[in-house]
Coordinates of C-alpha atoms and ligand atoms in Angstrom, one line a residue:
X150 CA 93.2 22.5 124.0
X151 CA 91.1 23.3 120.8
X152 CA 88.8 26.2 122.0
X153 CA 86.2 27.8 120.4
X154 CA 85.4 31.4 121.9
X155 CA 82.5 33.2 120.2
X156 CA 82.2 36.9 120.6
X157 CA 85.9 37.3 121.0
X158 CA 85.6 40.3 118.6
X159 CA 83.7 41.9 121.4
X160 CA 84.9 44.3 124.5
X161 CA 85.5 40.9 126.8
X162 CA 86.1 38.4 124.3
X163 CA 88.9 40.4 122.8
X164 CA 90.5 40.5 126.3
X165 CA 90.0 37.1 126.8
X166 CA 92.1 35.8 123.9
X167 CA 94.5 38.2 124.6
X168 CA 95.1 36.6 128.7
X169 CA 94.6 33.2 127.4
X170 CA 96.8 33.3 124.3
X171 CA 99.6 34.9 126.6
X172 CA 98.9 32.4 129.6
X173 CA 98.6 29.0 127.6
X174 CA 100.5 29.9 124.4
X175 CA 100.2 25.9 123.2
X176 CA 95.8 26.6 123.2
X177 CA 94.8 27.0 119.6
X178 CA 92.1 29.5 119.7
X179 CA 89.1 29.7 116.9
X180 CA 87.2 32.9 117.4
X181 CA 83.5 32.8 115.7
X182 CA 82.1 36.6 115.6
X183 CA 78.9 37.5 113.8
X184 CA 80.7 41.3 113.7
X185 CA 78.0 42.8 114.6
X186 CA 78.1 47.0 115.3
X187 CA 79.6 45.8 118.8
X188 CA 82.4 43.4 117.0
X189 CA 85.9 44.6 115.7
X190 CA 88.3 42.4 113.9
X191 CA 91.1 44.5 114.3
X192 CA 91.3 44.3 117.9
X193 CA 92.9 40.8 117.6
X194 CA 94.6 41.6 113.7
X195 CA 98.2 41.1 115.3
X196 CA 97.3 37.8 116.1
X197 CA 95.6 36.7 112.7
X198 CA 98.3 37.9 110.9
X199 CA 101.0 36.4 112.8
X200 CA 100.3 32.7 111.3
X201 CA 102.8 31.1 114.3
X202 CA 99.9 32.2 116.7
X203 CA 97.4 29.5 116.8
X204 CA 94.6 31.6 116.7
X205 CA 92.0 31.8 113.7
X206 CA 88.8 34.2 113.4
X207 CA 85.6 32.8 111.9
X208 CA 83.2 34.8 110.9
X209 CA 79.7 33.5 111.5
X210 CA 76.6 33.3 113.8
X211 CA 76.4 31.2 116.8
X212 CA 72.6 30.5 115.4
X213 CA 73.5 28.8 111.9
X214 CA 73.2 25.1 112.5
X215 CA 75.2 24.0 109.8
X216 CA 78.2 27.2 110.0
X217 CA 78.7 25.9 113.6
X218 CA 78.5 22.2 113.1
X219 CA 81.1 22.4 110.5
X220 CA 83.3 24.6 112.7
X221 CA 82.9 22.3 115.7
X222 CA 83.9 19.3 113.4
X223 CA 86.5 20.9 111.0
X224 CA 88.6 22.4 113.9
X225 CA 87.8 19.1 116.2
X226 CA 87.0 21.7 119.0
X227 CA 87.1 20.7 122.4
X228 CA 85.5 23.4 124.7
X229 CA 83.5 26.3 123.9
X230 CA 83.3 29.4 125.7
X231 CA 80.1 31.9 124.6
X232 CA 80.4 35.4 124.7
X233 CA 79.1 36.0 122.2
X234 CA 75.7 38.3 122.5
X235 CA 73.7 41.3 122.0
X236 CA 75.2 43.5 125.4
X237 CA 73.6 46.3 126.3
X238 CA 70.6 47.1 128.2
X239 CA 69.4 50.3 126.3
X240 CA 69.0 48.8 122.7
X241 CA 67.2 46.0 124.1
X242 CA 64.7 48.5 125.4
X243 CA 64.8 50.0 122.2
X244 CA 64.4 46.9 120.3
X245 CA 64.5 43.5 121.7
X246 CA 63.8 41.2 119.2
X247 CA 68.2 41.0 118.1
X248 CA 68.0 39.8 121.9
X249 CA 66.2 36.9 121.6
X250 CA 67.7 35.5 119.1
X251 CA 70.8 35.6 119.6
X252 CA 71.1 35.2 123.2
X253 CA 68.3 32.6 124.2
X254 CA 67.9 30.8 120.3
X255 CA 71.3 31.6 119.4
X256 CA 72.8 29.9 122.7
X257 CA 70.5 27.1 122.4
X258 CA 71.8 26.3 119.0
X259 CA 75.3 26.8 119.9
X260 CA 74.7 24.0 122.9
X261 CA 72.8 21.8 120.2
X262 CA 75.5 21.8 118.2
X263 CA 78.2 21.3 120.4
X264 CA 75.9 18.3 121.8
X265 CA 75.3 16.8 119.0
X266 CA 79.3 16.8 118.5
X267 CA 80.3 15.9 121.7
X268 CA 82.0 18.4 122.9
X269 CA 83.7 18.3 126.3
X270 CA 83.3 21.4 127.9
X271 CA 80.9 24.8 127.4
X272 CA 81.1 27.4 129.7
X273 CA 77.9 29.9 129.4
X274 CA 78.9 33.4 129.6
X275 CA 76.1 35.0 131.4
X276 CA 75.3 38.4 133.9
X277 CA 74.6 39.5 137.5
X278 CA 71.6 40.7 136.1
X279 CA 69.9 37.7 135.6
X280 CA 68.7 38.4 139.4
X281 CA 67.0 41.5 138.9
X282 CA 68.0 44.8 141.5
X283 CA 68.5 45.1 145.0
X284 CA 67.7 47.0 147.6
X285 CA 70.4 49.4 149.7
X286 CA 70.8 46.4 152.7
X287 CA 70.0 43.6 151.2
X288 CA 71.9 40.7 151.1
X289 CA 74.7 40.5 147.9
X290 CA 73.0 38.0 145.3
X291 CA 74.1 35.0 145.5
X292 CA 73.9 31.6 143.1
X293 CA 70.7 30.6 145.0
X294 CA 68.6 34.1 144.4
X295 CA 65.6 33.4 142.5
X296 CA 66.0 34.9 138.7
X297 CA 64.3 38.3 138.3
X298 CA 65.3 40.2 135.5
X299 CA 63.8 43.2 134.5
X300 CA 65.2 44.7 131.3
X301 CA 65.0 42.8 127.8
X302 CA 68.4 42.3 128.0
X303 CA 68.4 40.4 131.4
X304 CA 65.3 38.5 130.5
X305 CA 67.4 37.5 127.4
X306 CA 70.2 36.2 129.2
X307 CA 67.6 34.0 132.3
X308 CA 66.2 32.7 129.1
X309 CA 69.7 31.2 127.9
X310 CA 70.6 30.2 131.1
X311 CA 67.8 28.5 132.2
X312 CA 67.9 26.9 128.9
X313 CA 71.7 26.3 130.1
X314 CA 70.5 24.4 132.7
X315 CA 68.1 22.6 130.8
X316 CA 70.4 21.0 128.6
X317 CA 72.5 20.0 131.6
X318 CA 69.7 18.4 133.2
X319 CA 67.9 16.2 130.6
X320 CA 70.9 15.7 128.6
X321 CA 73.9 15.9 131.0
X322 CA 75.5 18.3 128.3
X323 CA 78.7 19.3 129.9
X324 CA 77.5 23.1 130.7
X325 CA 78.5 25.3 133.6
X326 CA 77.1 29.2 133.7
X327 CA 78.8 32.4 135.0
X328 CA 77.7 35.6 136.0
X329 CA 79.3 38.5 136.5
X330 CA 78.8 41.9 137.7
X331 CA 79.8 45.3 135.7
X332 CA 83.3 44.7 134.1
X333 CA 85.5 47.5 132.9
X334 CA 88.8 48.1 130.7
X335 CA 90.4 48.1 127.5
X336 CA 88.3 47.6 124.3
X337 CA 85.1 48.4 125.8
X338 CA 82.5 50.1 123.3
X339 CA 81.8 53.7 123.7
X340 CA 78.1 53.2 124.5
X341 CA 78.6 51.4 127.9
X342 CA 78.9 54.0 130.6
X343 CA 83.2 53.9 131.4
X344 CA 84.2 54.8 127.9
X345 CA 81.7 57.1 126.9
X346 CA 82.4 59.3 129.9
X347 CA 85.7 59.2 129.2
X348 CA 84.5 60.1 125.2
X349 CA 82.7 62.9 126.3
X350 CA 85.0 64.5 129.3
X351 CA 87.5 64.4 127.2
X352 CA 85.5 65.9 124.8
X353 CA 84.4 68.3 127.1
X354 CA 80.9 67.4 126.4
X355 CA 78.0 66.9 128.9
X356 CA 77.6 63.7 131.1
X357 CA 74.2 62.2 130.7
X358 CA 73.5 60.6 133.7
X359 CA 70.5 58.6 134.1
X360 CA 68.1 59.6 137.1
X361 CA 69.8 61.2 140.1
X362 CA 72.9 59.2 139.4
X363 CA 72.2 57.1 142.9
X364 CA 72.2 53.3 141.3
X365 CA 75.0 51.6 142.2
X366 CA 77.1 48.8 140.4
X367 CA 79.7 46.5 141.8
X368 CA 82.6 47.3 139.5
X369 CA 85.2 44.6 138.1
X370 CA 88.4 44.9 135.7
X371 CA 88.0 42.7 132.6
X372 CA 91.1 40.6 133.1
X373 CA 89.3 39.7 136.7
X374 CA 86.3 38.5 134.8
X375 CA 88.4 36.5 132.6
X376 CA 90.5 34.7 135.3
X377 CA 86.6 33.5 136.4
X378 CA 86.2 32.4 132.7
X379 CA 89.2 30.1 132.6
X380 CA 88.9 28.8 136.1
X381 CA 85.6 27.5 135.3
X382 CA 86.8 26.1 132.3
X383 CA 89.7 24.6 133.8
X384 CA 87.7 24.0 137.0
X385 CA 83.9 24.1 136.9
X386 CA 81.7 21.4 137.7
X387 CA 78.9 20.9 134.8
X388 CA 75.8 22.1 135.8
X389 CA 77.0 24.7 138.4
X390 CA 76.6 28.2 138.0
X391 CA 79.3 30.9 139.4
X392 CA 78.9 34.4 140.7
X393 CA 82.3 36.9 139.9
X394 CA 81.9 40.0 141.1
X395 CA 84.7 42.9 141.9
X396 CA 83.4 43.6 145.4
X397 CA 83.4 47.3 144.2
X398 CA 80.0 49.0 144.9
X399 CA 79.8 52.6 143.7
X400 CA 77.2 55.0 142.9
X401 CA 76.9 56.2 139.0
X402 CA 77.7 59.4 140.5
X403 CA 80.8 58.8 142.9
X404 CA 82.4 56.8 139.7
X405 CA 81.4 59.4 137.5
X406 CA 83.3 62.2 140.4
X407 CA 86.5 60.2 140.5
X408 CA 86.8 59.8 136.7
X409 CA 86.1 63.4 136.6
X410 CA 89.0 63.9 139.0
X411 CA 91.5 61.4 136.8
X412 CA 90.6 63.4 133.8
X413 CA 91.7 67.0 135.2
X414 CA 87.9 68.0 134.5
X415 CA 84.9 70.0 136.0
X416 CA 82.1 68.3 137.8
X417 CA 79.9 71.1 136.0
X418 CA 80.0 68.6 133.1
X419 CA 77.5 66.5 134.7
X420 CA 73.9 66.5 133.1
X421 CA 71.0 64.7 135.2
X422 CA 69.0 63.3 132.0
X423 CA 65.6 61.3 131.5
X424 CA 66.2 58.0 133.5
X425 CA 66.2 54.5 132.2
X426 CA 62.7 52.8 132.1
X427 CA 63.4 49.8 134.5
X428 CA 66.6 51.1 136.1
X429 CA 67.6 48.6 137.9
X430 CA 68.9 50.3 141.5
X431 CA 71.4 48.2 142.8
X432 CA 74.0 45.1 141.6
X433 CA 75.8 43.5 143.9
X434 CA 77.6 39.9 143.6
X435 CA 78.7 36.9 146.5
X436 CA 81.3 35.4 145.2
X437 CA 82.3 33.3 147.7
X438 CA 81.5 29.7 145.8
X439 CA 84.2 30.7 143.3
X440 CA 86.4 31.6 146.0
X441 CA 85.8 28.3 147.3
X442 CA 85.9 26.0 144.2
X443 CA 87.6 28.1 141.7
X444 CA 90.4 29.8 143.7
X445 CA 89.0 32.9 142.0
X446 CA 89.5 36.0 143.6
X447 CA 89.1 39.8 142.3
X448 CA 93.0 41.1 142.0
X449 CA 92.6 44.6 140.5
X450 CA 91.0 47.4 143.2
X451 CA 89.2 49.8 141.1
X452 CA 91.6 52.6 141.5
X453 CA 94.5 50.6 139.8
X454 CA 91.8 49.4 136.8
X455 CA 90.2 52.9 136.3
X456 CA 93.8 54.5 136.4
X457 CA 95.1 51.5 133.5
X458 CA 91.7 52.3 131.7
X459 CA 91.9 56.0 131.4
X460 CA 95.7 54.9 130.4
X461 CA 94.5 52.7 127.3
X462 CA 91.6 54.9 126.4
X463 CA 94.2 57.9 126.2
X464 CA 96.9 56.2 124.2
X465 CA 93.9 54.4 122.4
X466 CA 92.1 57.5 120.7
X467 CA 91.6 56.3 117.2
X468 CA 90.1 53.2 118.4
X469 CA 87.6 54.9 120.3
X470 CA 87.4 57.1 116.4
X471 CA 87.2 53.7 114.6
X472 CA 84.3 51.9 116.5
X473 CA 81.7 54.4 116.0
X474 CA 80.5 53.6 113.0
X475 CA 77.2 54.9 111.2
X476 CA 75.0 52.8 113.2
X477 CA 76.1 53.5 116.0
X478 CA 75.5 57.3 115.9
X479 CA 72.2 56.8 114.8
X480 CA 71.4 55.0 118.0
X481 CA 73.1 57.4 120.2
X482 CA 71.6 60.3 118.7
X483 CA 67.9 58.8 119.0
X484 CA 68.4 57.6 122.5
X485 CA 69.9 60.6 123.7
X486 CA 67.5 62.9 122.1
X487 CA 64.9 61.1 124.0
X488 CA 66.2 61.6 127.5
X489 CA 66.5 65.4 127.6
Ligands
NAD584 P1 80.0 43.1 123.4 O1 78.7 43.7 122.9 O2 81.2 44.1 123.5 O3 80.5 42.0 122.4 C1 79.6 41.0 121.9 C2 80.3 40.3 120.7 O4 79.4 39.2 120.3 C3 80.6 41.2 119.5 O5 81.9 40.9 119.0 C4 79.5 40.7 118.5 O6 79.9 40.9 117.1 C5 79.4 39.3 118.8 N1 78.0 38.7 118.4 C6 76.8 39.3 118.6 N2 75.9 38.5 118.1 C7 76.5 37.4 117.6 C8 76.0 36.2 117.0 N3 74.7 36.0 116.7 N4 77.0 35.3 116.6 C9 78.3 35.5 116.8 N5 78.8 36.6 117.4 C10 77.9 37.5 117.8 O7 79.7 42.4 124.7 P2 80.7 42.2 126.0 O8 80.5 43.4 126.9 O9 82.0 41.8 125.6 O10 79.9 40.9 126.7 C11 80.3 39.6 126.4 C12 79.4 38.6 127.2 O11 79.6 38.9 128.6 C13 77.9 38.8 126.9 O12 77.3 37.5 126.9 C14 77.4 39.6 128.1 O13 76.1 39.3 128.3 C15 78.3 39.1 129.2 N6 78.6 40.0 130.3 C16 79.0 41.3 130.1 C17 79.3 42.1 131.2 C18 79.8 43.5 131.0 O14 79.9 44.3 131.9 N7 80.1 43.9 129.7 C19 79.2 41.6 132.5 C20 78.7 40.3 132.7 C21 78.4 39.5 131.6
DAU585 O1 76.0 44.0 135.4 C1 76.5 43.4 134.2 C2 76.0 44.1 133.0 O2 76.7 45.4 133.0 C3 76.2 43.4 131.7 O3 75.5 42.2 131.7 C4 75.8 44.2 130.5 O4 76.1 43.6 129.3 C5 76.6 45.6 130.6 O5 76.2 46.4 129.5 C6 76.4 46.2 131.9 O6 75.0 46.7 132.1 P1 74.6 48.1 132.7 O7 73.3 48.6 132.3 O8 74.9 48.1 134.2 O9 75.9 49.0 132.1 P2 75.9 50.5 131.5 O10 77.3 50.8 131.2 O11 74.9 50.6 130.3 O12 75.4 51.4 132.6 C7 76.0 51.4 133.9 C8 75.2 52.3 134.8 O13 75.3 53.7 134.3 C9 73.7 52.1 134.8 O14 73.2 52.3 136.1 C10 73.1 53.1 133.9 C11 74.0 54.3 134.0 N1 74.2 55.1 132.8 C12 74.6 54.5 131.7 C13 74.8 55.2 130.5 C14 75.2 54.5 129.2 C15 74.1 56.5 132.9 O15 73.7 57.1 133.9 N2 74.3 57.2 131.7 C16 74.6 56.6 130.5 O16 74.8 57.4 129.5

């Protein structure tokens, strides 16, 4: 297969090559990355330089018309696989203009593009919270739940996949949509809330967690999320969306405790800070169709992923150093600031 992935410079895109490339060593593998702040090349260097690899990087945006039309025809891709996105929830409710227009107009170019070149298969990288929050009994959501998102970022990504599902209905373009819930491991950036913990406890620095720390999130490891990926690739019927999930619910706070209790460090750490506008309470996914149709089912419990995250982030320091760039601290420090 000729597979276009684009975000792969990200935290699950990176993971993604790296499962796939080892699973189905014959794939060749084009990787198109804008390299935004969240992006880093050298996750995947090894591989670029190793010209026996079948993988190449592209650097581009998944919303230049002609950049991805030549890619798609130069490389004769077959599938395409979209991660690629603006990710996390607090910049968008800092800013969410980079949200639109790369999620929903970027994603709508991308599928334009691949229409207009035929391409086979496009599997739609989306989030569980597309659906909005729940409340403490109800119901996990499942592929029929209505689409209520509340943050920029989650309006972002209903806009792209209903958009998805536009293109499937009026042109029978070849799309299927997954969501997933919270994903976790190796090569995740240090604003989401696993690795800066770790950043800070390590650090011996204060925990800022949002609220009273009671939301919960239904925790998954990354390689979990990527076995969903490539089953619906492999899989997936066009036009059908998939729930992954880890079947993992934990409160901010109980997560926070255990890491805490990995780490060898005091709970005293833990700061209750201002809490984010629009918190969603509750994620929690049914999985069930993808059990079903997919064969997919959540491997890693959350005590084997935290313990081989806390592993790579320890032996991974200087990536951790590398990714925080200029920008970054600049954001952190004026969204941080604000929630004392
Ligand atoms: P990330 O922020 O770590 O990576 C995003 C990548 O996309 C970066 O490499 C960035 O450079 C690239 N990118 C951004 N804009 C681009 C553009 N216009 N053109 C090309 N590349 C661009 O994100 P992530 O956490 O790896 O998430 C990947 C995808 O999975 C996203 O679509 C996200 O919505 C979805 N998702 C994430 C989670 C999670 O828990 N992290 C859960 C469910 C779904
Ligand atoms: O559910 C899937 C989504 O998970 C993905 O679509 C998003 O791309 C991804 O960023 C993630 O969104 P969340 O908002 O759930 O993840 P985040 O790591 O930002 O926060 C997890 C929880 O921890 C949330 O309830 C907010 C809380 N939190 C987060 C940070 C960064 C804190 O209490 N303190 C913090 O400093």
């Amino acid at each position: 297969m000729r597979l276009l992935v684009t975000g792969g410079c990200g935290f699950i895109g990176t993971n993604f090559i790296l499962l796939m490339k080892e699973r189905h060593p014959d794939w060749k593998i084009f990787n198109l990355d804008k390299l935004t702040y969240a992006g880093n090349r050298k996750n995947l260097l090894k591989l670029e330089q190793d010209e026996n690899s079948g993988y190449t990087f592209l650097h581009g945006d998944i919303g230049d018309r002609e950049f991805v039309t030549a890619v798609l025809h130069d490389h004769k891709i077959d599938a395409i696989v979209n991660f690629a996105a603006e990710s996390h929830v607090d910049r968008s409710i800092n800013d969410p203009a980079p949200f639109l227009s790369t999620n929903i107009m970027g994603t709508q170019n991308l599928m334009e593009c691949a229409r207009q070149a035929g391409t086979e298969k496009f599997v739609h990288v989306s989030t569980d919270e597309v659906y909005g929050s729940l409340g403490p009994d109800e119901p996990a959501f499942s592929e029929k739940n209505p689409l209520q998102p509340n943050s920029p970022y989650s309006a972002s990504k209903a806009g792209a996949d209903l958009m998805a599902r536009a293109y499937f209905e009026t042109y029978g373009f070849p799309v299927s949509i997954t969501r997933c819930s919270n994903n976790y491991g190796p090569y995740q950036f240090p604003e989401k809330l696993i690795p800066l913990m770790f950043l800070k406890a390590t650090a011996g620095e204060k925990l800022p967690v949002y609220g009273d720390g009671s939301n919960i999130r239904d925790w998954i490891y990354v390689d979990d999320h990527c076995t969903g990926v490539e089953l619906t690739l492999l899989k997936g019927r066009p036009g059908q969306v998939y729930n992954f999930g880890g079947a993992a619910e934990k409160t901010n706070l109980e997560l926070i405790r255990e890491m805490l209790h990995l780490l060898n460090r005091d709970e005293s750490l833990i700061s209750y800070v201002k809490d984010r506008p629009g918190h969603d309470k509750r994620y929690a996914m049914d999985f069930k169709l993808a059990e079903k149709e997919l064969g997919f089912t959540p491997k890693t419990s959350f005590r084997q992923g935290i313990g081989k995250t806390i592993e790579w982030y320890t032996a991974n320091r200087e990536w951790l150093e590398d990714v925080r760039s200029g920008a970054y601290r600049e954001f952190m420090e004026n969204w941080y600031g604000e929630r004392k």
